[in-house]
Each structure stands twice: as C-alpha cells, then as structure tokens.
Tab-separated table of C-alpha atoms in Angstrom:
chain	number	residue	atom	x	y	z
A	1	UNK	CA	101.312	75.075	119.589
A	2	UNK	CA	103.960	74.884	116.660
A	3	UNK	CA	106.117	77.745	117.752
A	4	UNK	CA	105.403	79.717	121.051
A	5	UNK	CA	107.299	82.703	120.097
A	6	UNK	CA	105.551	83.169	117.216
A	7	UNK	CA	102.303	83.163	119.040
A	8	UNK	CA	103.591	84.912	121.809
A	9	UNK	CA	104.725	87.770	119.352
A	10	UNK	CA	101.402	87.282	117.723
A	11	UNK	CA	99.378	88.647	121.001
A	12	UNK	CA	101.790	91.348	121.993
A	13	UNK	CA	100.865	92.867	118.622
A	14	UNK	CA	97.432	92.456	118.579
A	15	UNK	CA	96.962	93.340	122.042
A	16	UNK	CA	99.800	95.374	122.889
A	17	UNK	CA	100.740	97.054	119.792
A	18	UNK	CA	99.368	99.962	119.293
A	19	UNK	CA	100.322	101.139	123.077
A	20	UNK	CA	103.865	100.533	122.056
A	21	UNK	CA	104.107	102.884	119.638
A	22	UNK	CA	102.304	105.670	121.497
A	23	UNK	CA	105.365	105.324	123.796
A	24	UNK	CA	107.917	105.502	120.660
A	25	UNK	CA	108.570	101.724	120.603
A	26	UNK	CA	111.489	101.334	123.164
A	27	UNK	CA	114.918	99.628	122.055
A	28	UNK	CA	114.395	95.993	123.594
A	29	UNK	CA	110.849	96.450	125.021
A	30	UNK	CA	108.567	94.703	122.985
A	31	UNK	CA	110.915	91.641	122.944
A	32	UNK	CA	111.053	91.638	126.264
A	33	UNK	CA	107.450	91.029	126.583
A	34	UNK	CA	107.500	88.863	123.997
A	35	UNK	CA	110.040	86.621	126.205
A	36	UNK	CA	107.953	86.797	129.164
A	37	UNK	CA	104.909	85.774	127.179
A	38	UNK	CA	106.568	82.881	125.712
A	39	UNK	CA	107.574	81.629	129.293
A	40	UNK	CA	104.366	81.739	130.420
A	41	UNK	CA	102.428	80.010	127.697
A	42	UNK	CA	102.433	76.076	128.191
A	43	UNK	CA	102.135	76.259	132.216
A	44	UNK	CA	99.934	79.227	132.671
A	45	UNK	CA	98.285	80.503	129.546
A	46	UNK	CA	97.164	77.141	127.622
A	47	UNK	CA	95.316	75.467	130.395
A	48	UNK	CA	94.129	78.962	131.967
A	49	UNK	CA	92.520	79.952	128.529
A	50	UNK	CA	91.103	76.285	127.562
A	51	UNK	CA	89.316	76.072	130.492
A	52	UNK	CA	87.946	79.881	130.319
A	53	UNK	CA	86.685	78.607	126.878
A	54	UNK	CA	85.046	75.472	128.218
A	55	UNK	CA	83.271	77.660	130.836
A	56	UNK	CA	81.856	80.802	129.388
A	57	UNK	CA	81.440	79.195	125.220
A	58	UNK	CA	79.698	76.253	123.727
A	59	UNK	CA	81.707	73.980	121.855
A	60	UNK	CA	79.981	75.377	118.405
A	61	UNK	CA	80.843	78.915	119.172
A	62	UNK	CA	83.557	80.306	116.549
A	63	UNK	CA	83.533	84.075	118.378
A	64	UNK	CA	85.375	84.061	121.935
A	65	UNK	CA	83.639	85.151	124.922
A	66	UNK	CA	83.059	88.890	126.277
A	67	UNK	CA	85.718	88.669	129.085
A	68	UNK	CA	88.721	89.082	130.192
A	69	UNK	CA	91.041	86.122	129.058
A	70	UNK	CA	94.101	84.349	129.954
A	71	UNK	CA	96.033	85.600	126.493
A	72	UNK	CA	95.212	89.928	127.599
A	73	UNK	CA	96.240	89.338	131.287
A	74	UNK	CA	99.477	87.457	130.294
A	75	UNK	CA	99.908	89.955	127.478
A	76	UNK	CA	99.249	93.116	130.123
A	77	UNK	CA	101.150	91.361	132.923
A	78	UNK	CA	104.067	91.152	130.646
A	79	UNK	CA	104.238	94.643	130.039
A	80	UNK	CA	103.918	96.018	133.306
A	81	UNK	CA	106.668	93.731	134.684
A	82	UNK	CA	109.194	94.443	131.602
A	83	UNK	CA	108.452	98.374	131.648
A	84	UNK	CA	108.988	98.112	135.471
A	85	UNK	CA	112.813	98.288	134.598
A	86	UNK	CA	112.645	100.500	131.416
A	87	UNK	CA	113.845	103.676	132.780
A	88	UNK	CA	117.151	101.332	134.737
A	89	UNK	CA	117.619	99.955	131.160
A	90	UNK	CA	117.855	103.895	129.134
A	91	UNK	CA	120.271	104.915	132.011
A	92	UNK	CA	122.542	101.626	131.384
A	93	UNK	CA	122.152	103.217	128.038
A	94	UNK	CA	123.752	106.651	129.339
A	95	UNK	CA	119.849	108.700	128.906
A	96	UNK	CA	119.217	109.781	132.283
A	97	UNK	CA	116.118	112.208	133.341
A	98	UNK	CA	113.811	113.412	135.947
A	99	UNK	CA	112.617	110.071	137.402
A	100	UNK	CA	109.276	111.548	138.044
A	101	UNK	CA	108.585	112.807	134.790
A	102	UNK	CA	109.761	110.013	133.207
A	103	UNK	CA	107.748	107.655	135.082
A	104	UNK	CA	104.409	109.890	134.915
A	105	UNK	CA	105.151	109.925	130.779
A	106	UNK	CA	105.922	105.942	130.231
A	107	UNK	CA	102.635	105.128	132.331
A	108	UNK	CA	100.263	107.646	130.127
A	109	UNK	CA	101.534	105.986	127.257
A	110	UNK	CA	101.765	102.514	128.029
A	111	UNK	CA	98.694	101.955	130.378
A	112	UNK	CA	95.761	100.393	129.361
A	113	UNK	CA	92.915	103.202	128.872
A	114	UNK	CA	89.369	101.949	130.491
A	115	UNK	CA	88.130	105.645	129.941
A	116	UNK	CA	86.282	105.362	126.289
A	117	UNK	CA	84.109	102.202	127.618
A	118	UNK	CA	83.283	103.766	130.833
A	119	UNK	CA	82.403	106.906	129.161
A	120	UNK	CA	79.967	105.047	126.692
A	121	UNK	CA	78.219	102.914	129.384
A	122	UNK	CA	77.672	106.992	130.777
A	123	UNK	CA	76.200	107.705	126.950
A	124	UNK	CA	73.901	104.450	126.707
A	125	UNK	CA	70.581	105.314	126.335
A	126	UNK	CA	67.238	103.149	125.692
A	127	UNK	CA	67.216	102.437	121.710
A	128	UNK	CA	66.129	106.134	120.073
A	129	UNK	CA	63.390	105.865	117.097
A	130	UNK	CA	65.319	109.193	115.364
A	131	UNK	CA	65.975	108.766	111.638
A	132	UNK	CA	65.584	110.570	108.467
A	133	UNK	CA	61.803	109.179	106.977
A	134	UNK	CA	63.959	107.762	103.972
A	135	UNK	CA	65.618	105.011	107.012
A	136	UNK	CA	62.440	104.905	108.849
A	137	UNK	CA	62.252	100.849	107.507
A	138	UNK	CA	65.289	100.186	109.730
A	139	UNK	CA	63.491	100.837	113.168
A	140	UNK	CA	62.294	97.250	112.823
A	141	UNK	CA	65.657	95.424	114.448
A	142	UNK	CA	67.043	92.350	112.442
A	143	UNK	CA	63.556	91.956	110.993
A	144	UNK	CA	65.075	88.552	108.935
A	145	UNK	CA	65.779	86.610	112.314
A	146	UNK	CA	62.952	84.243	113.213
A	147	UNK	CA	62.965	81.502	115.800
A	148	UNK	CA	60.837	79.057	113.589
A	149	UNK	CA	61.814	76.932	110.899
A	150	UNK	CA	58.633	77.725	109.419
A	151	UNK	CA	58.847	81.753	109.387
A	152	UNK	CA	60.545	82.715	106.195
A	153	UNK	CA	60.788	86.644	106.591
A	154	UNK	CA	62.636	88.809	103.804
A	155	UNK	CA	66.140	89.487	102.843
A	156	UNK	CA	67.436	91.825	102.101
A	157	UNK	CA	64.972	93.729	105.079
A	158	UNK	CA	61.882	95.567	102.860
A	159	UNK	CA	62.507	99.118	102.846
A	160	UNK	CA	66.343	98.524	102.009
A	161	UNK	CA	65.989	98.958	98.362
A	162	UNK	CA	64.806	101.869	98.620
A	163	UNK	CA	68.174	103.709	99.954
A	164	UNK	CA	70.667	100.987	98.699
A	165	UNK	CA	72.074	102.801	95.513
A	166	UNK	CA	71.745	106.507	97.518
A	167	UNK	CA	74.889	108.417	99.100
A	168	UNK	CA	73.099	111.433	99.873
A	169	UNK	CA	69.294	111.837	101.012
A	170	UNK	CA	67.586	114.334	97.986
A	171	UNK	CA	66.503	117.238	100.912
A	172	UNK	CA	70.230	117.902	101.772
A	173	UNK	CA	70.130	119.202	105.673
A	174	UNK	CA	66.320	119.392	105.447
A	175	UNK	CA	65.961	115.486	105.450
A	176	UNK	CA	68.133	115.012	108.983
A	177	UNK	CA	65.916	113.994	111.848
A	178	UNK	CA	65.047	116.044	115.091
A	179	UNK	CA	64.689	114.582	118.237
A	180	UNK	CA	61.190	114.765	119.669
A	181	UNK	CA	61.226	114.057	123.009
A	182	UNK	CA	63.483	114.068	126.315
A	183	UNK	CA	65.783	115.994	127.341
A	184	UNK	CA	67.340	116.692	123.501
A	185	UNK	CA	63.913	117.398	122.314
A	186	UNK	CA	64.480	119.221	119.087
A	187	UNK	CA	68.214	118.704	118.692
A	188	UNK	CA	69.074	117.747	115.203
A	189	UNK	CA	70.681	114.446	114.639
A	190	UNK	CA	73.927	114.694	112.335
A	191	UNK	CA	75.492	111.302	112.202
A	192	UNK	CA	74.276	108.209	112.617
A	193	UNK	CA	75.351	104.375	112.503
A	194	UNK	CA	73.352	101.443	113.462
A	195	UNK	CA	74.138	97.399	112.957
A	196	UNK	CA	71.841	95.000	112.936
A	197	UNK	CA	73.281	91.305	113.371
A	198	UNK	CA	72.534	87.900	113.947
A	199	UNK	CA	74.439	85.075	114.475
A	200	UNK	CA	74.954	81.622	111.919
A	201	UNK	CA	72.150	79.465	113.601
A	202	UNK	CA	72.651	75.788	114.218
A	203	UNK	CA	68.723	74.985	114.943
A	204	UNK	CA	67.354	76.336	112.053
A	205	UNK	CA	70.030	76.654	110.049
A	206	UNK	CA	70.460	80.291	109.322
A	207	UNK	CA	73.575	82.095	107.890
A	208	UNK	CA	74.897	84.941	109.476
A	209	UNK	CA	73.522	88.292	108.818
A	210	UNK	CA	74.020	91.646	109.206
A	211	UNK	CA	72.541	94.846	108.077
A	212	UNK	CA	74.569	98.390	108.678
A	213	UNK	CA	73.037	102.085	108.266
A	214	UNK	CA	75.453	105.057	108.505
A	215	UNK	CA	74.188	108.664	108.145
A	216	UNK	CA	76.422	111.898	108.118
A	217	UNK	CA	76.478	115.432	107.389
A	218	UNK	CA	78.658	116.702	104.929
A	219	UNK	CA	80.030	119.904	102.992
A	220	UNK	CA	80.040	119.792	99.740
A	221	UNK	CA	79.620	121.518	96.197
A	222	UNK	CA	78.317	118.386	94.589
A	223	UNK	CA	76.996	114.990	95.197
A	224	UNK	CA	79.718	112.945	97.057
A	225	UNK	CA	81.508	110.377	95.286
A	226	UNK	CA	79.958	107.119	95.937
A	227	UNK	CA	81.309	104.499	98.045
A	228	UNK	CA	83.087	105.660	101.005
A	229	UNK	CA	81.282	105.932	103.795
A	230	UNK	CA	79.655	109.539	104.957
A	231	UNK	CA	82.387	110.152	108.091
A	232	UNK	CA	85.752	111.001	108.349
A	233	UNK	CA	88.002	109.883	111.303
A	234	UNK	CA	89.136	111.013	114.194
A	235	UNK	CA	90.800	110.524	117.823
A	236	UNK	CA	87.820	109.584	120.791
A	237	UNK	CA	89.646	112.626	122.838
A	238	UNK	CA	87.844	115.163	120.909
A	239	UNK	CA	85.129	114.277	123.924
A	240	UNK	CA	87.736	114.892	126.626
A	241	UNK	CA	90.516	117.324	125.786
A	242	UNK	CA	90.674	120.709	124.575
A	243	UNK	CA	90.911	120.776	120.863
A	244	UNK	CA	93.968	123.251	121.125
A	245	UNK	CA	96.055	120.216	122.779
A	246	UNK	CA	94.845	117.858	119.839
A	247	UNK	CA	94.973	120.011	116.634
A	248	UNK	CA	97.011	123.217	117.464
A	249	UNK	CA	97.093	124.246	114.351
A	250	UNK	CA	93.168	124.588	114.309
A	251	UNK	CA	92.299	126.449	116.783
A	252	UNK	CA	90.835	129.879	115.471
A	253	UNK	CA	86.909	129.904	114.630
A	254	UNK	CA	87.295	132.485	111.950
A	255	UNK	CA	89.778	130.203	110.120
A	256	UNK	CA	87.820	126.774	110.858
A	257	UNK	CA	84.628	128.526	109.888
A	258	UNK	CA	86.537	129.421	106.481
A	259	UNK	CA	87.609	125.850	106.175
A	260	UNK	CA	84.025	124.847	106.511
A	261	UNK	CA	82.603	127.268	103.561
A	262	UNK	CA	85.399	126.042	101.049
A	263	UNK	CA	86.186	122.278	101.563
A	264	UNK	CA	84.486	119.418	100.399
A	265	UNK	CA	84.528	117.150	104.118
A	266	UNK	CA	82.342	115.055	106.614
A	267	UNK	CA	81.326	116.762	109.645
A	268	UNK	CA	80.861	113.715	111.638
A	269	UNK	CA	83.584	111.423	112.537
A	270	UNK	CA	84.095	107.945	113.324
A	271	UNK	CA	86.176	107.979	116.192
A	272	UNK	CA	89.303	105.002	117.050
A	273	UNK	CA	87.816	104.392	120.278
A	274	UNK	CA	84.974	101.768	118.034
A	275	UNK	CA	85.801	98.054	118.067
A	276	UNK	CA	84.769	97.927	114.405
A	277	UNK	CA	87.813	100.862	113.084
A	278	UNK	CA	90.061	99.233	111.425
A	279	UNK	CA	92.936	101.193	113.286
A	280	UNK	CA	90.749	100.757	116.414
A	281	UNK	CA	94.338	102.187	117.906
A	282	UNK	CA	94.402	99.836	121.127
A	283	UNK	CA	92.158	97.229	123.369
A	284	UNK	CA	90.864	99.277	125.692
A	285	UNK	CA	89.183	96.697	128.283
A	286	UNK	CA	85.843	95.282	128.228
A	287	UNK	CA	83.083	97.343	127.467
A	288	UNK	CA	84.008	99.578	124.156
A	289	UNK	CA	81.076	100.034	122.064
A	290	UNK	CA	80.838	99.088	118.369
A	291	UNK	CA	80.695	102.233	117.421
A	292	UNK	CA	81.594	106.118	118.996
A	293	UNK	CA	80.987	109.482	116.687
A	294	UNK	CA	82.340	113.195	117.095
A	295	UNK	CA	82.223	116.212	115.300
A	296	UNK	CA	84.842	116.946	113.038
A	297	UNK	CA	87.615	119.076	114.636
A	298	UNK	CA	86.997	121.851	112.059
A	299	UNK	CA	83.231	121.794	113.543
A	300	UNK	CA	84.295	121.959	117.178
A	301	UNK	CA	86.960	124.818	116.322
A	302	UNK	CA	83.980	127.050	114.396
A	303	UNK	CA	81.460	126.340	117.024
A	304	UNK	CA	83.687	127.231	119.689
A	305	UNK	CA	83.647	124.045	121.588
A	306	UNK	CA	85.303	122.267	124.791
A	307	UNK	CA	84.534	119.329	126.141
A	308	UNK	CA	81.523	119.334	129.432
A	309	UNK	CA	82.813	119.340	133.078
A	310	UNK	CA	82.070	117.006	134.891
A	311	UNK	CA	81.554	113.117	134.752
A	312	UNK	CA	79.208	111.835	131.940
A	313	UNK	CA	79.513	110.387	128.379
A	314	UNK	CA	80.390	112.296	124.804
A	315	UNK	CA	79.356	116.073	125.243
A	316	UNK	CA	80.636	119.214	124.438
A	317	UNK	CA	79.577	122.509	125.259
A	318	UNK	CA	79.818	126.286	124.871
A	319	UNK	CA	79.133	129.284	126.680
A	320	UNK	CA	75.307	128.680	126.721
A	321	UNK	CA	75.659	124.742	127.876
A	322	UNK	CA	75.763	121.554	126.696
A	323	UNK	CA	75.889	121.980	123.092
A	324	UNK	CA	76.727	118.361	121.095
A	325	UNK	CA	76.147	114.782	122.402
A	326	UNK	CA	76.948	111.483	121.151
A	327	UNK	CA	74.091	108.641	122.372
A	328	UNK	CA	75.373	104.986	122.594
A	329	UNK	CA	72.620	102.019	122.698
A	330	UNK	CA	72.659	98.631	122.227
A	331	UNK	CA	69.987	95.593	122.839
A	332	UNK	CA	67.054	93.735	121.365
A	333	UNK	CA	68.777	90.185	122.698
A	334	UNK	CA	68.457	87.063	120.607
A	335	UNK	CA	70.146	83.488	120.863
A	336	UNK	CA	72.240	81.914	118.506
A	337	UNK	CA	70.907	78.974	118.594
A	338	UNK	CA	73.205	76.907	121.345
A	339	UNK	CA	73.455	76.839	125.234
A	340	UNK	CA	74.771	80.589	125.435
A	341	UNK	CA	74.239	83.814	126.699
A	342	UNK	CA	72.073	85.853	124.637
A	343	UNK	CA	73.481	88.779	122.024
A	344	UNK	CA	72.406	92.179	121.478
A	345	UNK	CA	70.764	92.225	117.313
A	346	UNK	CA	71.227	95.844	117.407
A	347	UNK	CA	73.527	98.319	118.317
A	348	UNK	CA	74.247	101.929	117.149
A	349	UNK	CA	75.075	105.758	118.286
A	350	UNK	CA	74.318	108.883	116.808
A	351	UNK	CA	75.705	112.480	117.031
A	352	UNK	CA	72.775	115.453	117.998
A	353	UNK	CA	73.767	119.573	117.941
A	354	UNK	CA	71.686	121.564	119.722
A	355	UNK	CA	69.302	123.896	116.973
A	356	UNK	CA	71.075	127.045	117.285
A	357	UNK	CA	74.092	125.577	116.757
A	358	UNK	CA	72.702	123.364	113.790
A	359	UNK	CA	71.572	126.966	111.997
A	360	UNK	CA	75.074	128.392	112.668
A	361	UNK	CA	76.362	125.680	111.181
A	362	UNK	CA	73.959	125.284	108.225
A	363	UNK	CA	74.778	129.171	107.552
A	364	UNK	CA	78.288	128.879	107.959
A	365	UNK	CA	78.716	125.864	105.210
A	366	UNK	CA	76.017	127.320	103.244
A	367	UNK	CA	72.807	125.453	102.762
A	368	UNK	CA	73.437	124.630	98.984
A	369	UNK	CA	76.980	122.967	100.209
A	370	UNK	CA	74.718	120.755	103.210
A	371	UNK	CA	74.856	117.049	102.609
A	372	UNK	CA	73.403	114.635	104.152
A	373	UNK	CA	75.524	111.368	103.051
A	374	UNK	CA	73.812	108.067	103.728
A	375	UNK	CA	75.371	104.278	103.499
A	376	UNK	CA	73.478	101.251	104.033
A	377	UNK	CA	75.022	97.753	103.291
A	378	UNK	CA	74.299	94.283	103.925
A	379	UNK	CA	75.535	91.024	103.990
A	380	UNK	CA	75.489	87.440	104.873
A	381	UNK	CA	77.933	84.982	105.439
A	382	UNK	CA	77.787	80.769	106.402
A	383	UNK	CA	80.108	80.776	109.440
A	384	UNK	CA	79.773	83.683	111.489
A	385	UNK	CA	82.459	86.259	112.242
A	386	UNK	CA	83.853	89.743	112.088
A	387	UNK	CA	82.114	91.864	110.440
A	388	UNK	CA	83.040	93.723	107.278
A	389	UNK	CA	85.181	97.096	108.574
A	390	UNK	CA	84.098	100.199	108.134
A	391	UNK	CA	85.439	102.589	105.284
C-alpha cells in the first residue's frame, strides 16, 4: 500500500460518507476517522482482510465476498470511537447544549441503519410469475446460462426483441398484470424490476451476462421520452414514516390528487435503500436487496396513506387496511464456475395497490394520461463486475 492515508480516506468515503453528511459533516470529524483508520491499517486491517479473502473467495474471484470485512469494521469502529468525544470537542469550541438531545441527534444520524435489509428479508417472497403478457418471455431466469460446453442457448434471451425498442406497453394501464393468487390475489402490479445475471465462467468460458426488466406506471399526456428509465426516486422511509415528516409541503390529498391530473411523472419509485442506486445514500449492513420500490409521494399523499403498524416489510395502508406492498425475491442459484458458494441468477421486487385503490388512481390521473413505461436492457461483459446503474 503506496499511501495509507489515501486509502484510509478512500474507505471512510465510500463507507462512511454519506452518514457524515446526514450529520452536517462536523469540523474535524471525518479526519479524525481518517487518522484512526490509517493507524490501524498495516497491523490490523491488511492481514485481517487478506486472510478473510483467502477464506470465504477463490483466488479467481474479482467480486469480494457477502460479509462483513476487516475494511467496514475498522471504518465503523473508527467512527464510533472519534464521535465518542464530538460533543467535548463543540464545547472546547464554546457550542454547548442539552447533552441528551445532543447525544440522541448525533447517534440517529451517524449510526449505521440495519432497518431497510431487515425489512426486505420481512418482504421476500418465493419468485412471483406476475408480468404484463408483453414480458411474459422473462419468466424463464438467465435462460443463456448452461453448464455444458456443448449447450449453445440464445443471446440476447428470445422474447427480448420483442420489447427492446418499447418505453411504454400499447394498452396503457390495461396491459399491467394482476396478481392471481395468495393473499394479494387481484392486486394490480405497478412497478416492477427484475435482473437476471450470471457470472464470467472460467470452465466453459462464458462472459458475464446480465439481462434487466423495469416496469412502471406513469402520468402522462404523451408517450414518454425514451431512455430514462420508467421510475422516479425516492427516500426507503416512505415505508416507515409519515409522509407529513418527509414531504411537508405535500401533505393535502386534494392538492396531490391535482398534481397527479396535471404533471407528466412516474408513480413508482426507486428507492436509495437498493445497492444498485447510484446515490445508494449509505452501506446499510449485510442484507440490502438489489432493488426496493415505493409509490411516489404524490401517490401516497392522494391515496391517503401511512405506513402499516406493526413489524413486517414495505406496506402501507389506509382506513380499510393494508393498501400497497412492495415484494422482494431473489434465487434460482447457479455457480460461477470455481470452488464457491453458489449466486442467486435472479433477483427482483415489484410494487402491487390493492384494486380499489388502483381505480381511484386510474380515475384520478385520467385513463388517457395512464402509462405503463417499460425498460429492458442487456449486456455482457469479459470480466465480471458491477453492473451498469440504474437511470
């Protein structure tokens, strides 16, 4: 390692970053993590973290492993022990406060957050089969991967073509999928985003590959403009707090439902709490899902929504009951190839309304103004890695 500091910096960002901000970057804090870092890099972190490598990858493995390494905990154990004397170091500075408020405030912004995975381990579900008919070629996961060098299957996937110049589905709201069974039996699926991957393969030599279907209703006059992708963007707390604490400015359905009828928007969001966003805001522990949808904030102000009691995944309710879920799933496990634990091919959410709501919604947008905006991309690279982001 060249220069320690610079590679000490280098995680603090990356891991530590975006909870720095949320607490209005302290004078002096950052550094001094970056200080404590840098101490503890050639005794503790190099040889902790080579032989975490050695255990849990193979030596032809270019992704690191799905745990907890040395880098995070020195990273988190950093900041804990600098912000232990932050509120000593603002009253050397002459800005003294409650202690207890203080305290309580610095934590909430500068903990790490395990709520958004534990949440979507609550929302995992069994793969669904619910699509629009124009996607119904995707239920066949990562149909390209084939464990024999003799086995030449297609790619791009067959059925792709079909949808690959389209950004909205011809039927409008009429072409969005309704759940037929279970406990959601009927609901109406609004968004929707599903990845298919596989890895670069060794033994048969395979690039890698990925496949990525996003679905989401829209408002709007005309056509949408192609290339963005069908969702806007917002926070994960739309699932947890009230919208009045998030968007106080949007809290009356008369005005939201106004909003809907005359603005050209997506009414299904791709939240920060994803490992794919490309502001993915902050590492939130093992366990975050690829991907985690919500309603737009103007659709939860119209309908009248707040998030369920109780503990459980993404839901929201009204009056009646539980009134908009997001579903998490991920599986279909294949190797890569090498001495290694195997990796999920597929994995996706969607967003379902309950039908009442769906026709209040419909009606309040207006059914000519109903989109329903589609994206499907693929790619394929030689050395596998990230992923393309989203957007």
């Amino acid at each position: 390692m060249n220069n320690p500091e610079e590679f000490a910096a280098d995680l603090v960002d990356h891991y530590l970053g975006a909870r720095l901000d949320a607490a209005d970057a302290p004078a002096g804090l950052r550094e001094a993590v970056v200080d404590f870092v840098t101490d503890a890099l050639p005794g503790h972190v190099e040889p902790l973290m080579g032989a975490q490598l050695d255990a849990l990858t193979h030596p032809g493995r270019t992704q690191y492993p799905d745990a907890y390494l040395a880098a995070e905990a020195a990273a988190e154990d950093a900041l804990q022990q600098a912000a232990a004397g932050l509120r000593a170091a603002f009253a050397q500075a002459g800005l003294v406060g409650p202690a207890r408020s203080f305290e309580r405030g610095a934590a909430a912004r500068l903990r790490d957050d395990p709520r958004a995975a534990l949440r979507a381990e609550l929302a995992r579900i069994p793969r669904p089969l619910t699509r629009p008919d124009a996607l119904a070629w995707s239920l066949d996961p990562a149909p390209w991967f084939s464990d024999s060098r003799l086995e030449q299957l297609p790619w791009p996937p067959s059925g792709l073509a079909s949808v690959a110049d389209m950004r909205a589905l011809p039927a409008g709201a009429a072409a969005l999928a309704h759940v037929v069974d279970g406990p959601h039996a009927g609901w109406v699926q609004i968004g929707l985003v599903e990845q298919h991957h596989t890895p670069a393969r060794r033994y048969p030599d395979q690039p890698a590959r990925h496949v990525r279907i996003t679905l989401g209703l829209e408002a709007a006059d005309d056509d949408p403009r192609p290339g963005p992708l069908p969702l806007g963007k917002a926070p994960w707390q739309l699932w947890t707090r009230p919208l009045r604490q998030l968007v106080p400015a949007l809290t009356q359905p008369d005005t939201a439902a106004e909003h809907l009828r005359i603005t050209d928007q997506p009414l299904v969001a791709l939240t920060d709490a994803g490992t794919t966003m490309v502001d993915a805001g902050r590492n939130s522990g093992l366990g975050l899902p690829l991907y985690v949808l919500a309603p737009a904030a103007s659709v939860v102000a119209a309908l009248e929504l707040e998030p369920t009691d109780g503990i459980g995944g993404f839901s929201l309710s009204d009056t009646t009951g539980e009134a908009l879920i997001c579903r998490q799933w991920h599986g279909h496990l294949i190797h890569d190839g090498n001495y290694a634990p195997l990796l999920p091919a597929v994995a996706g959410a969607d967003l379902l309304i309950r039908p009442d709501l769906f026709t209040q919604l419909r009606d309040t947008i207006g059914a000519s103004r109903c989109r329903a905006g589609i994206s499907v991309r693929h790619g394929s690279v030689a050395q596998d890695g990230n992923l393309p982001e989203p957007g």
